[in-house]
Amino acid sequence: MNKKQIIYLAIAAVAAVGLALLFIKPSPAHETSMTMPTTSQAMASPANDHSVVIANYKFSPTPLKVKKGTTVTWTNTDVARHNIVADDGQPAGGPSGPLFGKGETYQFTFNTVGTYSYHCEPHPYMHGKIEVTE
Ligand code: CO
C-alpha cells in the first residue's frame, strides 16, 4: 500500500463515519423537535387556551370542557360564514358574536361556571356546547 492509497482509505473512513453519523443523528433530533411543541402546548393549555374548529358546518370538539376564565377560540375552516351565539335560556355571560369567514376566528372568555349550549345563527342545526367548571 502506497501513501496515496492510505490517504484515500483515510478519507473513505472519515466519510463513512460522517455518513453513519448523518443517519444516526436525525432520529433523536427529530424526536426532540416532535416533543417540544407538545410540551409548550401542554404548558399553555391548562390555564386558558382552548380551541374549537368549525369544519363542514360542525363544531369540534363538542362538548368542550374548560375551567372558568378560559378563552375559547373558534376557527372557521368553511367557506360559509358562521357565528357563535348562546342558545336561549343559557347562563348569563354566554357568547354572542358576529359572523366570521374562512380562516377567521372568534374568541370568548367564559368567566361564569355553567354549561353553555350555542348555535350558529344562519345554520341553526349547527350545535355546540361548552362546559365551564371551577
Ligand atoms: Co354556520
mmCIF file of C-alpha atoms in Angstrom, residues 5-127:
data_model
loop_
_atom_site.group_PDB
_atom_site.id
_atom_site.type_symbol
_atom_site.label_atom_id
_atom_site.label_comp_id
_atom_site.label_asym_id
_atom_site.label_seq_id
_atom_site.Cartn_x
_atom_site.Cartn_y
_atom_site.Cartn_z
ATOM 1 C CA GLN A 5 -3.797 4.632 -1.133
ATOM 2 C CA ILE A 6 -3.536 5.192 2.623
ATOM 3 C CA ILE A 7 -4.793 8.756 2.237
ATOM 4 C CA TYR A 8 -7.706 7.558 0.095
ATOM 5 C CA LEU A 9 -8.525 4.929 2.709
ATOM 6 C CA ALA A 10 -8.387 7.520 5.461
ATOM 7 C CA ILE A 11 -10.719 9.829 3.525
ATOM 8 C CA ALA A 12 -13.075 6.930 2.838
ATOM 9 C CA ALA A 13 -13.104 6.008 6.529
ATOM 10 C CA VAL A 14 -13.843 9.586 7.611
ATOM 11 C CA ALA A 15 -16.597 9.824 5.006
ATOM 12 C CA ALA A 16 -18.109 6.540 6.170
ATOM 13 C CA VAL A 17 -18.167 7.709 9.795
ATOM 14 C CA GLY A 18 -19.634 11.030 8.688
ATOM 15 C CA LEU A 19 -22.352 9.297 6.715
ATOM 16 C CA ALA A 20 -23.107 6.969 9.613
ATOM 17 C CA LEU A 21 -23.452 9.981 11.931
ATOM 18 C CA LEU A 22 -25.803 11.645 9.442
ATOM 19 C CA PHE A 23 -28.043 8.604 9.535
ATOM 20 C CA ILE A 24 -27.913 8.195 13.300
ATOM 21 C CA LYS A 25 -28.339 11.854 14.254
ATOM 22 C CA PRO A 26 -31.686 12.777 12.612
ATOM 23 C CA SER A 27 -33.845 10.484 14.728
ATOM 24 C CA PRO A 28 -33.020 11.907 18.187
ATOM 25 C CA ALA A 29 -33.117 15.440 16.760
ATOM 26 C CA HIS A 30 -36.458 14.679 15.148
ATOM 27 C CA GLU A 31 -37.860 13.247 18.365
ATOM 28 C CA THR A 32 -36.790 16.356 20.228
ATOM 29 C CA SER A 33 -38.482 18.659 17.734
ATOM 30 C CA MET A 34 -41.605 16.492 17.928
ATOM 31 C CA THR A 35 -41.830 16.652 21.706
ATOM 32 C CA MET A 36 -41.081 20.358 22.002
ATOM 33 C CA PRO A 37 -44.414 21.695 20.612
ATOM 34 C CA THR A 38 -46.361 19.148 22.646
ATOM 35 C CA THR A 39 -44.581 20.300 25.783
ATOM 36 C CA SER A 40 -45.149 24.002 25.160
ATOM 37 C CA GLN A 41 -48.762 23.330 24.212
ATOM 38 C CA ALA A 42 -49.275 21.272 27.342
ATOM 39 C CA MET A 43 -47.858 24.121 29.378
ATOM 40 C CA ALA A 44 -50.089 26.685 27.677
ATOM 41 C CA SER A 45 -53.397 24.831 27.675
ATOM 42 C CA PRO A 46 -54.231 24.176 31.340
ATOM 43 C CA ALA A 47 -54.515 27.899 32.053
ATOM 44 C CA ASN A 48 -56.719 29.475 29.430
ATOM 45 C CA ASP A 49 -56.380 28.468 25.805
ATOM 46 C CA HIS A 50 -58.780 26.089 24.123
ATOM 47 C CA SER A 51 -59.853 25.767 20.523
ATOM 48 C CA VAL A 52 -62.918 24.705 18.606
ATOM 49 C CA VAL A 53 -62.684 24.131 14.870
ATOM 50 C CA ILE A 54 -65.629 24.698 12.556
ATOM 51 C CA ALA A 55 -65.473 22.340 9.589
ATOM 52 C CA ASN A 56 -68.277 21.137 7.316
ATOM 53 C CA TYR A 57 -70.869 23.040 9.362
ATOM 54 C CA LYS A 58 -69.869 21.256 12.566
ATOM 55 C CA PHE A 59 -68.188 22.347 15.799
ATOM 56 C CA SER A 60 -65.373 20.155 17.096
ATOM 57 C CA PRO A 61 -64.774 19.222 19.828
ATOM 58 C CA THR A 62 -68.168 19.419 21.445
ATOM 59 C CA PRO A 63 -68.815 19.351 24.284
ATOM 60 C CA LEU A 64 -65.626 21.136 25.257
ATOM 61 C CA LYS A 65 -64.811 21.150 28.975
ATOM 62 C CA VAL A 66 -62.857 24.151 30.256
ATOM 63 C CA LYS A 67 -62.009 25.870 33.512
ATOM 64 C CA LYS A 68 -63.566 29.195 34.487
ATOM 65 C CA GLY A 69 -61.614 32.065 32.929
ATOM 66 C CA THR A 70 -60.750 30.100 29.797
ATOM 67 C CA THR A 71 -60.669 31.877 26.466
ATOM 68 C CA VAL A 72 -62.086 29.648 23.760
ATOM 69 C CA THR A 73 -61.069 30.327 20.165
ATOM 70 C CA TRP A 74 -63.303 29.168 17.329
ATOM 71 C CA THR A 75 -61.621 28.885 13.933
ATOM 72 C CA ASN A 76 -63.758 28.737 10.807
ATOM 73 C CA THR A 77 -62.409 26.500 8.043
ATOM 74 C CA ASP A 78 -65.595 26.640 5.964
ATOM 75 C CA VAL A 79 -66.173 28.996 3.057
ATOM 76 C CA ALA A 80 -69.543 29.822 4.651
ATOM 77 C CA ARG A 81 -69.608 32.457 7.373
ATOM 78 C CA HIS A 82 -70.614 31.275 10.834
ATOM 79 C CA ASN A 83 -71.124 32.806 14.251
ATOM 80 C CA ILE A 84 -71.304 31.678 17.858
ATOM 81 C CA VAL A 85 -74.482 32.539 19.752
ATOM 82 C CA ALA A 86 -75.604 31.077 23.071
ATOM 83 C CA ASP A 87 -78.955 29.276 22.884
ATOM 84 C CA ASP A 88 -81.957 30.790 24.645
ATOM 85 C CA GLY A 89 -82.099 30.115 28.362
ATOM 86 C CA GLN A 90 -78.325 29.780 28.803
ATOM 87 C CA PRO A 91 -76.473 31.163 31.842
ATOM 88 C CA ALA A 92 -75.774 34.883 31.578
ATOM 89 C CA GLY A 93 -72.376 35.772 30.145
ATOM 90 C CA GLY A 94 -72.524 33.408 27.177
ATOM 91 C CA PRO A 95 -71.094 34.086 23.732
ATOM 92 C CA SER A 96 -72.853 36.109 21.052
ATOM 93 C CA GLY A 97 -70.547 37.012 18.215
ATOM 94 C CA PRO A 98 -70.629 38.399 14.675
ATOM 95 C CA LEU A 99 -70.349 36.266 11.556
ATOM 96 C CA PHE A 100 -66.779 35.374 10.632
ATOM 97 C CA GLY A 101 -65.413 33.848 7.442
ATOM 98 C CA LYS A 102 -62.932 31.250 6.331
ATOM 99 C CA GLY A 103 -59.634 31.387 8.220
ATOM 100 C CA GLU A 104 -61.031 33.865 10.734
ATOM 101 C CA THR A 105 -61.505 33.326 14.459
ATOM 102 C CA TYR A 106 -63.858 34.345 17.219
ATOM 103 C CA GLN A 107 -62.818 34.362 20.858
ATOM 104 C CA PHE A 108 -64.892 34.334 24.011
ATOM 105 C CA THR A 109 -63.782 34.139 27.641
ATOM 106 C CA PHE A 110 -66.010 32.087 29.928
ATOM 107 C CA ASN A 111 -65.936 33.722 33.349
ATOM 108 C CA THR A 112 -69.043 32.054 34.776
ATOM 109 C CA VAL A 113 -69.426 28.391 35.684
ATOM 110 C CA GLY A 114 -72.153 26.616 33.725
ATOM 111 C CA THR A 115 -72.991 24.647 30.619
ATOM 112 C CA TYR A 116 -73.365 26.782 27.533
ATOM 113 C CA SER A 117 -75.190 25.399 24.523
ATOM 114 C CA TYR A 118 -74.658 27.510 21.442
ATOM 115 C CA HIS A 119 -75.517 27.541 17.786
ATOM 116 C CA CYS A 120 -74.761 29.363 14.548
ATOM 117 C CA GLU A 121 -77.488 31.860 13.585
ATOM 118 C CA PRO A 122 -77.531 31.268 9.800
ATOM 119 C CA HIS A 123 -77.351 27.498 10.369
ATOM 120 C CA PRO A 124 -79.447 26.692 13.474
ATOM 121 C CA TYR A 125 -78.695 22.976 13.025
ATOM 122 C CA MET A 126 -75.090 23.710 13.995
ATOM 123 C CA HIS A 127 -74.892 22.966 17.711
#
